[in-house]
Coordinates of C-alpha atoms and ligand atoms in Angstrom, one line a residue:
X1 CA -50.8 87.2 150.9
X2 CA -50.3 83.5 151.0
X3 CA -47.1 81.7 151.1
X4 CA -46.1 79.3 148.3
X5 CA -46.1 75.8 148.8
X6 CA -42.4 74.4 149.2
X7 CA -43.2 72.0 146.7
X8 CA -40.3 72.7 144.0
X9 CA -38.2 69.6 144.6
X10 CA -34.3 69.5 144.8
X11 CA -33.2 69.4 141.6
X12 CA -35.7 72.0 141.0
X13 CA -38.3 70.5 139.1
X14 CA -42.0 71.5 140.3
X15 CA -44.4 68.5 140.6
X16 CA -47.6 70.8 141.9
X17 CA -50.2 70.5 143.4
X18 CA -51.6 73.2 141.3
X19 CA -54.3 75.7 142.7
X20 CA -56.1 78.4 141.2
X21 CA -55.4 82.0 142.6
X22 CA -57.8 83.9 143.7
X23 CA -58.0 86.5 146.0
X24 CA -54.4 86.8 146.6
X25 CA -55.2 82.7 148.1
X26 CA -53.9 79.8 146.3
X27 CA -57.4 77.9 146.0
X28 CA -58.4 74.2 145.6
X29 CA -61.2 73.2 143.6
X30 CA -63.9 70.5 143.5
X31 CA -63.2 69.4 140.3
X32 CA -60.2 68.5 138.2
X33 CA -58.8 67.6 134.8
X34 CA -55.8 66.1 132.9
X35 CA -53.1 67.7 131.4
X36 CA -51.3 65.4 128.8
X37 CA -47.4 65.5 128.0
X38 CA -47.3 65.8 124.5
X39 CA -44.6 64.1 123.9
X40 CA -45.9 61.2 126.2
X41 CA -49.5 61.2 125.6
X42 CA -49.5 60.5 129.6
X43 CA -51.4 62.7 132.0
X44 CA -48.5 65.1 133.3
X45 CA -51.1 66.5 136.2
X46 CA -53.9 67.4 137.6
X47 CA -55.4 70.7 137.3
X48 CA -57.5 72.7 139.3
X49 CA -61.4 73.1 137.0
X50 CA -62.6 76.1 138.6
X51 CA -66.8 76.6 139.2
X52 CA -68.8 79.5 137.9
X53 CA -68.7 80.7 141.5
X54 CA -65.1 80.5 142.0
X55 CA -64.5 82.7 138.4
X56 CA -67.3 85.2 139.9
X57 CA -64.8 85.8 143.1
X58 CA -61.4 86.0 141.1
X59 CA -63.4 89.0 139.4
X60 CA -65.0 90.2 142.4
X61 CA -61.7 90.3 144.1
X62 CA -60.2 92.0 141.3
X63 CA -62.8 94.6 141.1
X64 CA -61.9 95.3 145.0
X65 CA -58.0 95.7 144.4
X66 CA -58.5 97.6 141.4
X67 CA -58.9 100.7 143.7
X68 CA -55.8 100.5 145.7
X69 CA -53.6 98.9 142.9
X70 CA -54.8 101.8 140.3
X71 CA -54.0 104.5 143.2
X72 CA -50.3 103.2 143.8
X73 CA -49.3 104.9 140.4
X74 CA -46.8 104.0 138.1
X75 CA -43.4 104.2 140.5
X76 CA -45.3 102.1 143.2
X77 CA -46.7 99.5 140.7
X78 CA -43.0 99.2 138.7
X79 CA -42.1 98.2 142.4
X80 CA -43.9 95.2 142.3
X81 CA -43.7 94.0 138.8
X82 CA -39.9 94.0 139.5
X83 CA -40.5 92.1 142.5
X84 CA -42.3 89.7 140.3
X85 CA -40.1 89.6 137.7
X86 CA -37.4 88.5 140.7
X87 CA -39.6 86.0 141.6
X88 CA -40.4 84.3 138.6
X89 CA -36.4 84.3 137.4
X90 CA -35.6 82.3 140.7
X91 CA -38.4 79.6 139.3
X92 CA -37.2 80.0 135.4
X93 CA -36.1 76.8 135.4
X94 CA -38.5 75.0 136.2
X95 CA -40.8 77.0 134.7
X96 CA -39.5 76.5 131.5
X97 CA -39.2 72.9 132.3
X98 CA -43.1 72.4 133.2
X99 CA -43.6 74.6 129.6
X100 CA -41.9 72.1 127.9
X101 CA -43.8 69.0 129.6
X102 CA -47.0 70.6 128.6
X103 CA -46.7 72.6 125.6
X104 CA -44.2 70.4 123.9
X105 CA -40.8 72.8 122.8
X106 CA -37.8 72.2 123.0
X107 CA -36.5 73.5 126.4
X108 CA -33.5 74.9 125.3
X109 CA -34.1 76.3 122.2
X110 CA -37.9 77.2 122.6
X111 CA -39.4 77.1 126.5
X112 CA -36.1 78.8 128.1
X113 CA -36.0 81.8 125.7
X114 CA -40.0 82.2 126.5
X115 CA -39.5 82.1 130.0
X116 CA -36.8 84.4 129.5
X117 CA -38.4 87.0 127.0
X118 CA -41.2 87.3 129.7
X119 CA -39.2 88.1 132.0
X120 CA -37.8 90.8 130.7
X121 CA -40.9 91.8 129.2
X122 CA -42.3 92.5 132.5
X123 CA -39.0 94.5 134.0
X124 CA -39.2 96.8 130.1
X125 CA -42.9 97.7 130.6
X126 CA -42.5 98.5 134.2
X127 CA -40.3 101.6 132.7
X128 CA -43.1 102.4 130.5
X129 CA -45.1 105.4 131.5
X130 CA -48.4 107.0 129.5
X131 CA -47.7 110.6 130.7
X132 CA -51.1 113.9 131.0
X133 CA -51.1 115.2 128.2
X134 CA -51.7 118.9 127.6
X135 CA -54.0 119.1 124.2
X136 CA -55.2 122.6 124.1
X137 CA -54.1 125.9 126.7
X138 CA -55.2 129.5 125.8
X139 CA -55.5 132.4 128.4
X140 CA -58.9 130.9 129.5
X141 CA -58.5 127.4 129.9
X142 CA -56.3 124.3 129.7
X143 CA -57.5 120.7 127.8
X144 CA -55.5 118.0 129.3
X145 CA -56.1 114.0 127.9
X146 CA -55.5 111.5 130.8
X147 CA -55.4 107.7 130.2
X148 CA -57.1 106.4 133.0
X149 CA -57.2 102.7 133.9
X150 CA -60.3 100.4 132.7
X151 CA -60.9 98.3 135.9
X152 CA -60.6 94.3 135.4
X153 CA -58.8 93.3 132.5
X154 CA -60.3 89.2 131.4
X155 CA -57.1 87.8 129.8
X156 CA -57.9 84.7 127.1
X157 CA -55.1 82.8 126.3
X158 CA -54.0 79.6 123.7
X159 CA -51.5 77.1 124.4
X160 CA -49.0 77.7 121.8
X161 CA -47.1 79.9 123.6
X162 CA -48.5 79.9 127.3
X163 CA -46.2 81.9 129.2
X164 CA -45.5 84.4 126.9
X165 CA -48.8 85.1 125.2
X166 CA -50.3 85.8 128.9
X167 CA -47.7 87.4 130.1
X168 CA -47.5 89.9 127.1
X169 CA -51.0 91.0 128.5
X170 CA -50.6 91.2 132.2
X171 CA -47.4 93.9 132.3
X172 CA -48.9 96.1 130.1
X173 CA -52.8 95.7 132.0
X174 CA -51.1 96.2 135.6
X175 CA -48.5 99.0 134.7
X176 CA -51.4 101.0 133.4
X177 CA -53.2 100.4 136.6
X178 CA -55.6 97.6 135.7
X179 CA -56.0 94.0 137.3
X180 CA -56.4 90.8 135.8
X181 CA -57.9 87.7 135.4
X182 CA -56.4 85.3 133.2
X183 CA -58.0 82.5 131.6
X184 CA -55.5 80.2 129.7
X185 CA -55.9 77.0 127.8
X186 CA -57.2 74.2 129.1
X187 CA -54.4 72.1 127.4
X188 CA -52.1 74.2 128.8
X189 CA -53.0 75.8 131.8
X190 CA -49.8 74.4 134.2
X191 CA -47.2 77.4 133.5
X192 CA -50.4 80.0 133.7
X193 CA -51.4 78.2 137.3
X194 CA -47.6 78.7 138.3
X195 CA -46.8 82.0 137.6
X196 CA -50.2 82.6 139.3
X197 CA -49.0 81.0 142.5
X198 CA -46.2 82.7 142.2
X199 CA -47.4 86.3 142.1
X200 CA -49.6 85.4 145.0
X201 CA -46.9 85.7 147.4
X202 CA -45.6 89.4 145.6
X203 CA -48.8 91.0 144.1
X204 CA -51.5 92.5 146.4
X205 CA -54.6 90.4 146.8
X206 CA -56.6 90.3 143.6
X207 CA -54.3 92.2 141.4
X208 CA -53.6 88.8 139.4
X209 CA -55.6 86.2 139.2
X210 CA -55.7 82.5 137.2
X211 CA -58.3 80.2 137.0
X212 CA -58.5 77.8 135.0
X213 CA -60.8 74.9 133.3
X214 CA -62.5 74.5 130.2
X215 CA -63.6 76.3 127.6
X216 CA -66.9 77.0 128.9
X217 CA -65.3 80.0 131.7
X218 CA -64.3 81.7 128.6
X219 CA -67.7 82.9 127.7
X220 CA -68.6 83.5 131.3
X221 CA -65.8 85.9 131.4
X222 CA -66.5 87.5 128.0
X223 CA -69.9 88.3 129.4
X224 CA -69.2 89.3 132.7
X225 CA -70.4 92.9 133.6
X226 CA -67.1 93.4 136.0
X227 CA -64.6 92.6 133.5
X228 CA -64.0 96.0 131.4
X229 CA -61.8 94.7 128.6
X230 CA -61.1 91.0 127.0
X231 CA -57.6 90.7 126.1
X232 CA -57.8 87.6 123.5
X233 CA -55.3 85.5 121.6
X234 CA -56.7 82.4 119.9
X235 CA -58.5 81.3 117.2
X236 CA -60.5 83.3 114.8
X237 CA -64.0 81.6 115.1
X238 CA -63.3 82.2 119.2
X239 CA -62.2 85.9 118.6
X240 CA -65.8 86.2 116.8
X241 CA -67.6 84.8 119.7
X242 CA -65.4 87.0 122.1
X243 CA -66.5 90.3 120.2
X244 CA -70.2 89.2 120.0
X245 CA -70.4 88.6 123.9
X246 CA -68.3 91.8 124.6
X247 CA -71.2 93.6 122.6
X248 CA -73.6 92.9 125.5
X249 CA -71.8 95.8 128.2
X250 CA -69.9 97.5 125.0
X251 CA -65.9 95.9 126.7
X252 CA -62.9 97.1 125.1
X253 CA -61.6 94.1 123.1
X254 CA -58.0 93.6 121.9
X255 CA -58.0 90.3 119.6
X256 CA -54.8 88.2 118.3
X257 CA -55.9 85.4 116.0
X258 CA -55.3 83.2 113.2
X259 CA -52.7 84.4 110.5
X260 CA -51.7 82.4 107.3
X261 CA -48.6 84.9 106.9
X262 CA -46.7 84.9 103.2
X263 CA -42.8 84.9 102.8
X264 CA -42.1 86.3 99.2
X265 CA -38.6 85.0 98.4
X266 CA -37.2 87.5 95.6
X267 CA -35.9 87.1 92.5
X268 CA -32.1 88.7 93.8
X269 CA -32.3 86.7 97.1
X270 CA -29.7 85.5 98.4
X271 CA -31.7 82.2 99.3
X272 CA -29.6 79.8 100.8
X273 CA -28.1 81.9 103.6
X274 CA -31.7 82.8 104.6
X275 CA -32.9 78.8 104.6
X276 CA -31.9 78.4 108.4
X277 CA -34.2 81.5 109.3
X278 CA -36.8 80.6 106.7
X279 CA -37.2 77.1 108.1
X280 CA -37.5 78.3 112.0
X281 CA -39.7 80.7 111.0
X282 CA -41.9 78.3 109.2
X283 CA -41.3 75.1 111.6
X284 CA -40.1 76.6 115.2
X285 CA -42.6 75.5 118.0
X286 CA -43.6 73.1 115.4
X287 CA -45.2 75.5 113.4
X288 CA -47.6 76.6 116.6
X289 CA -47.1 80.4 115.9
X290 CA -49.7 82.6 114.4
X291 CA -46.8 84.5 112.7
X292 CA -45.5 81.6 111.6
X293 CA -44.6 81.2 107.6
X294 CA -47.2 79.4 106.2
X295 CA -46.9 80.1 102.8
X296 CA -43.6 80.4 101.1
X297 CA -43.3 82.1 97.7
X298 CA -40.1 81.4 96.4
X299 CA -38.9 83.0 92.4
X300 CA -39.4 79.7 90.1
X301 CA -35.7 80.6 88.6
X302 CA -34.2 79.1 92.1
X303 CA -37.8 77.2 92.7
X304 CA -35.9 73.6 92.7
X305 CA -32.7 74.7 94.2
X306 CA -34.5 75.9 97.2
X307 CA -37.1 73.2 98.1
X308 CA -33.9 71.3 97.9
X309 CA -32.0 73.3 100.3
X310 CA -34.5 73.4 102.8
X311 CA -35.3 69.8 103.0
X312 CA -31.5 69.3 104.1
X313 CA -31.5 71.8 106.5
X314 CA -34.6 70.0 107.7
X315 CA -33.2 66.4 107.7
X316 CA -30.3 67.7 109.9
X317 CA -33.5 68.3 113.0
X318 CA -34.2 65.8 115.2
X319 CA -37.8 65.1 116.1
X320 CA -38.9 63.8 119.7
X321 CA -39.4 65.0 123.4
X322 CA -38.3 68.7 124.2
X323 CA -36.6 67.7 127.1
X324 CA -33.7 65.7 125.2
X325 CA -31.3 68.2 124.4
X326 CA -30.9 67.0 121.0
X327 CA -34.0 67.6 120.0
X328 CA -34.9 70.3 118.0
X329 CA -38.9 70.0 116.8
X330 CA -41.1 68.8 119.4
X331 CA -44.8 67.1 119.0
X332 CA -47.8 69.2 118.4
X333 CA -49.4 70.1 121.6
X334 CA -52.3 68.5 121.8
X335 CA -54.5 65.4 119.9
X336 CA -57.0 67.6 118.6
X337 CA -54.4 69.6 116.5
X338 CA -52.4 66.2 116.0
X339 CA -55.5 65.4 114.0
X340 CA -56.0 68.6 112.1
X341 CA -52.4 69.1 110.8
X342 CA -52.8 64.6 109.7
X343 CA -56.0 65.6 107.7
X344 CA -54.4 68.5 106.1
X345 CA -51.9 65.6 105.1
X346 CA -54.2 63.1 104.4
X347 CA -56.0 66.3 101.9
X348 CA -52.2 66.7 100.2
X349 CA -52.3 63.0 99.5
X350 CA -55.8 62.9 98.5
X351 CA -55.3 65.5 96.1
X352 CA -52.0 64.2 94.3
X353 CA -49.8 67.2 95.5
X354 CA -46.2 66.2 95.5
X355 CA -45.2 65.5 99.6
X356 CA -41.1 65.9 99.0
X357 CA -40.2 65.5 102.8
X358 CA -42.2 63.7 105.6
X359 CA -46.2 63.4 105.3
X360 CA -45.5 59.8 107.1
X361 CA -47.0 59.8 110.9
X362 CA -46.0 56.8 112.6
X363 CA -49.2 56.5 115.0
X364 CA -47.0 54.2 117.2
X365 CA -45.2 56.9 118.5
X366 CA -46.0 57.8 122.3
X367 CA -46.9 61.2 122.0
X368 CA -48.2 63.7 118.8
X369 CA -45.2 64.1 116.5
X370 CA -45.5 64.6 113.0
X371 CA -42.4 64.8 110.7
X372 CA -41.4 68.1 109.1
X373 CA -43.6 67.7 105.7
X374 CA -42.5 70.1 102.7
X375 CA -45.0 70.2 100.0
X376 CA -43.8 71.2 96.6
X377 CA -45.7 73.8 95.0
X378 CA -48.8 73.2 95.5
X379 CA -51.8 74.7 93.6
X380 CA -53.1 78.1 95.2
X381 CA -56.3 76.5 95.2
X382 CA -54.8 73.9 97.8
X383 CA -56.3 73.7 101.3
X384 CA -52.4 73.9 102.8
X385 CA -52.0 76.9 100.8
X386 CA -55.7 78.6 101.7
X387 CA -55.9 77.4 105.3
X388 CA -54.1 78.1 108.3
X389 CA -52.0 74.9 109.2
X390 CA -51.0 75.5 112.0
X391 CA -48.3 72.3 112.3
X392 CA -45.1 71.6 111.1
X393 CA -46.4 71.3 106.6
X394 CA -44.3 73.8 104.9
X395 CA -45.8 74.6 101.3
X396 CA -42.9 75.9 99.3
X397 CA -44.5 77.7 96.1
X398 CA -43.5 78.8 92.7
X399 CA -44.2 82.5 91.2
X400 CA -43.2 83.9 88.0
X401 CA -44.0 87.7 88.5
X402 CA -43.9 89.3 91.9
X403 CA -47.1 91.1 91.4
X404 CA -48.4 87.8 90.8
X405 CA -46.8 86.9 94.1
X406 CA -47.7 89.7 96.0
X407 CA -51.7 89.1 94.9
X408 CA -51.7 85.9 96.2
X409 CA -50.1 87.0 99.8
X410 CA -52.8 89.3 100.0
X411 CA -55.3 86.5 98.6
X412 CA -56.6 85.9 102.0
X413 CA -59.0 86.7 104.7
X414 CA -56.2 86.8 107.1
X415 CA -53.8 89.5 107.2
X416 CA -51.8 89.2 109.8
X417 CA -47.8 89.2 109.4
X418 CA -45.4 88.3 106.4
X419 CA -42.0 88.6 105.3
X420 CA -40.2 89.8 102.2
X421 CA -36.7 88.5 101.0
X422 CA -34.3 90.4 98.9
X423 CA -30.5 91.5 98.4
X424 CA -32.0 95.1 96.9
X425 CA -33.6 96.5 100.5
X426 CA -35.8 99.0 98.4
X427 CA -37.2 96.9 96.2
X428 CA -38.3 94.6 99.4
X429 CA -39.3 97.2 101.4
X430 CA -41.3 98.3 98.2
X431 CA -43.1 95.0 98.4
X432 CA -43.8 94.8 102.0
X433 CA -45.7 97.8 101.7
X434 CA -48.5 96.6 99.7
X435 CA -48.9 93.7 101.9
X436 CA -52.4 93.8 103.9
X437 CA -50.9 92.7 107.1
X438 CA -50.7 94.1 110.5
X439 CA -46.9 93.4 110.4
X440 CA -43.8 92.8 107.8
X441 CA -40.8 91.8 108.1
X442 CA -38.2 92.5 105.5
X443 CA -35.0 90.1 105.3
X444 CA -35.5 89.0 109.2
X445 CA -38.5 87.2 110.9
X446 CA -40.2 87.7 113.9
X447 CA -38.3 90.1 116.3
X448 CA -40.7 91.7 118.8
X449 CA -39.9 94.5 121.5
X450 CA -42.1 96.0 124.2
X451 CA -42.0 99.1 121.5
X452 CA -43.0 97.3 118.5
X453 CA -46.5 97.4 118.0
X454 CA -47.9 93.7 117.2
X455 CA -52.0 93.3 116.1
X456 CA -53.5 91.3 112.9
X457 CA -55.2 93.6 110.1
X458 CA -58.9 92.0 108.8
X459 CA -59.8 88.9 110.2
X460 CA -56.8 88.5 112.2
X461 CA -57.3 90.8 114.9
X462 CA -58.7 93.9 116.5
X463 CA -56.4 96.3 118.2
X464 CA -52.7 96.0 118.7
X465 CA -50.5 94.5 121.4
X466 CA -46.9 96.2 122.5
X467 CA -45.9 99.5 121.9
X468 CA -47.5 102.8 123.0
X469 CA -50.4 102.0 121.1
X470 CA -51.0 98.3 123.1
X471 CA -50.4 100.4 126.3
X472 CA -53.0 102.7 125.1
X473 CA -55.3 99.8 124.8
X474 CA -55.3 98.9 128.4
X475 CA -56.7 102.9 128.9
X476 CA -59.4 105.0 128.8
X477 CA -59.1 108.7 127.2
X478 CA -60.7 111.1 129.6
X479 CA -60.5 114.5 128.9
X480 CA -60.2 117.1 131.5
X481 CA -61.4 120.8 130.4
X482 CA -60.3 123.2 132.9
X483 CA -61.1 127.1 132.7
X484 CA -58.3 128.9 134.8
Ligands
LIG501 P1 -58.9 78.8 120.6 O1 -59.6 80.0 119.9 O2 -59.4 77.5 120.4 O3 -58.7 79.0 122.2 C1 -58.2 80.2 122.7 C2 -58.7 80.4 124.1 O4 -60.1 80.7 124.0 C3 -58.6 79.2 125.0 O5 -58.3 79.7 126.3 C4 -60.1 78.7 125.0 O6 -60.4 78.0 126.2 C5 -60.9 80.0 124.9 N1 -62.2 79.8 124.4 C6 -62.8 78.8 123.8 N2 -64.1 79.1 123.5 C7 -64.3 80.3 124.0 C8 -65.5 81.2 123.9 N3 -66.6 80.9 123.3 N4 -65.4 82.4 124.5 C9 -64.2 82.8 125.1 N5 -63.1 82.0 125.2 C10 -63.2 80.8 124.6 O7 -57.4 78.9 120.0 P2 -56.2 77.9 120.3 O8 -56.5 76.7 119.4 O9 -55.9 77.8 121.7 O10 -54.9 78.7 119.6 C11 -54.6 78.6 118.3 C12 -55.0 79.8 117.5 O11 -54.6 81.0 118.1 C13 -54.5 79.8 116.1 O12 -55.5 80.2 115.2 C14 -53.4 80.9 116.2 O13 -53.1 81.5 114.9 C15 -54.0 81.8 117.2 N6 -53.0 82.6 117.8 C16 -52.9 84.0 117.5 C17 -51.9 84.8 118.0 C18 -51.8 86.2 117.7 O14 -51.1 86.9 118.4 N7 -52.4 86.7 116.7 C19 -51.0 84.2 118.9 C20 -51.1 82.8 119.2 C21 -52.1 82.1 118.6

């Protein structure tokens, strides 16, 4: 075990250096890159770019402790992912501080709840056990089904939601008795690099390891004979490239990806007492999330009424850096997807379709902000309606018929969450059922628990995250026939 740097500075902000972990070591490297500010378009650090080699002895290290750490059990592991969770609440502050510096959220409202959910995350999972199972016992013999651990878990990671998304995979990989490797965004791979530090001085050696750099170590991971699962949350087209490489030695894969989730608003909703949770559902994290509404289908007889509701309730946020306490939407997190959500605006304009709130980027701004944008009712045929966004451009669309409605949700090759609104609970719970979607809400929007099973159905994932059935994921049946 190595000790941790006393680098956190008085007032408790943490200024790095950054190192990878590996090995239970906190590791320099040869090479380095920038990580920008969002919200400054400044270089915010340094981090470390790991080699090929340096990737081949986080695994090989976590190949080694995979013996021991599987061994401990359940009690002996909960020990040290409470430990862990300890450690990381005495650096929540600053860890949701450095979240906010590179992913872009608001500290209050967005970074400190992630920090926060993550912690508790950990400490909930830690209680979680996967139990023998006794299948079959006659007078002769007894069939029990064991979940065994898989060996080294490769973790791939976005950088929406940096903390959360790769902590979500490492307490269910190392209560289950794997270890891990994470690789996380190289946009934002500061919070990743300092949680890893962190668990350096709890963890055994090689339990959790992070390296980061670019993209490039993701495919070296995917096809790594060591690793036995890919954990993956990202991007569609990557998730395809992830399952294609994991072909090569047959890994388990779990994928998260791209979602272009539906609201259906219903004829008896109560609409504007649902417009606050609507609007955070559609716009928190800057509309980052791949649950995020990115569709709303709201009953043409309160069609105007409601595009008009919402753009108050959005003129009332503030827009600007996420560590002003006023603010409430922070900048996109990075200049590639400032550029992507600007040409889906540039394609509204091009295309005539009615921009009632924002669509103006003022490109002498430090930093990637784009307004709030509400488009109003777009055709279906529209690329902000078809595509995932990903960025704060809210489409608010008419419907006359809820079939209708409920078609054009499923109108996709996503299918990953969505919500239905109604005062008659039936009736929405009816509709929510025929959605194609690997989750639903009905009149609430995005509560997750360590029970809850979360996954994408078609081309929005592969497997399911949370739950007993995530747990399961990080296992391997193995049947034990024994004749007595
Ligand atoms: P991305 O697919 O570009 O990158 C994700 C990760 O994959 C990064 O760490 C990247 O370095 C790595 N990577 C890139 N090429 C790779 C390759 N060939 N092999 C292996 N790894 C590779 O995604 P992003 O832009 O970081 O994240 C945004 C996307 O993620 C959105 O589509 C969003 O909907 C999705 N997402 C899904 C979930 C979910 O739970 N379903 C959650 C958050 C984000």
């Amino acid at each position: 075990m190595s000790a941790l740097p006393q680098t956190t500075q008085p007032n408790g902000v943490f200024d790095g250096p950054y190192y990878l972990s590996i090995a239970g070591k906190l590791v320099e490297s040869k090479n380095s890159f920038d990580v920008i500010n969002p919200a400054t378009g400044k270089v915010l650090a340094e981090a470390p770019a790991a080699t090929a080699e340096q990737l081949d002895a986080a695994i090989a290290a976590a190949k080694i402790a995979f013996k021991s750490w599987s061994a401990l059990g359940y009690d002996g592991r909960q020990k040290y992912m409470n430990a862990y969770a300890d450690a990381l609440e005495a650096h929540r502050d600053e860890l949701a501080r450095l979240l906010t510096q590179e992913q872009g959220k608001p500290l209050r409202t967005m970074a400190e709840p992630e920090v926060d959910q993550s912690i508790s995350w950990i400490r909930q999972i830690a209680e979680r056990r996967i139990l023998v199972e006794v299948v079959e016992e006659t007078a002769e013999h007894i069939v029990e089904l064991h979940h065994t651990p898989l060996g080294v878990i490769g973790a791939i990671t976005p950088w929406n939601f940096p903390v959360l998304l790769a902590l979500w995979k490492v307490a269910p990989a190392l209560i289950t008795g794997n270890t891990m490797v994470i690789k996380p965004s190289p946009f934002t791979p500061l919070s990743a690099l300092r949680f890893g530090q962190i668990a350096q001085s709890i963890l055994p050696p090689g339990v959790l390891s992070i390296v980061s750099g670019g993209n490039e170590l993701g495919p070296q991971l995917t096809h790594h004979p060591d690793i036995a699962k890919i954990s993956f949350t990202g991007s569609t087209e990557t998730g395809k490239h992830v399952l294609r490489a994991a072909a090569g030695t047959v890994k388990r894969v779990t994928l998260e990806l791209g979602g272009n989730d539906a609201a259906i608003i219903l004829p008896d909703a109560d609409y504007r007492s649902i417009i606050p949770q609507l609007f955070w559902g559609a716009v928190g994290n800057s509309g980052q999330w791949c649950v995020g509404i990115k569709r709303l289908y709201v009953h043409r007889s309160f069609h105007k009424e409601f595009v008009q509701a919402f753009i108050h309730y959005a003129r009332q946020q503030k827009l600007g850096d996420g560590l002003d306490h006023e603010v409430t939407v922070g900048p996109v997190q990075n200049k590639m997807q400032f550029d992507k959500v600007k040409a889906f605006i540039d394609d509204i304009k091009a295309n005539g379709q009615n921009i009632v709130l924002g669509g103006d980027v003022d490109e002498n701004l430090p930093g990637y902000f784009i307004p709030v944008t509400v488009v109003d009712n777009p055709p279906e045929s529209a690329r902000i309606v078809q595509e995932e966004q990903f960025g704060p451009i809210v489409p608010i669309i008419a419907y006359d018929d809820v079939e209708d409605a409920i078609a054009r949700a499923n109108n996709s090759p996503f299918g990953l969450g969505g919500s239905v609104w109604g005062r008659d609970t039936a009736a929405a719970v009816a509709v929510a059922n025929r959605l194609e979607t690997g989750m639903v809400w009905v009149n609430e929007i995005h509560t997750q628990g360590v029970d809850i099973p979360f996954g994408g159905h078609k081309q929005s994932g592969l497997g399911t995250e949370h739950g007993f059935e995530g747990r399961l994921l990080f296992t391997n049946p193995k049947t034990v026939l024994i004749r007595k």
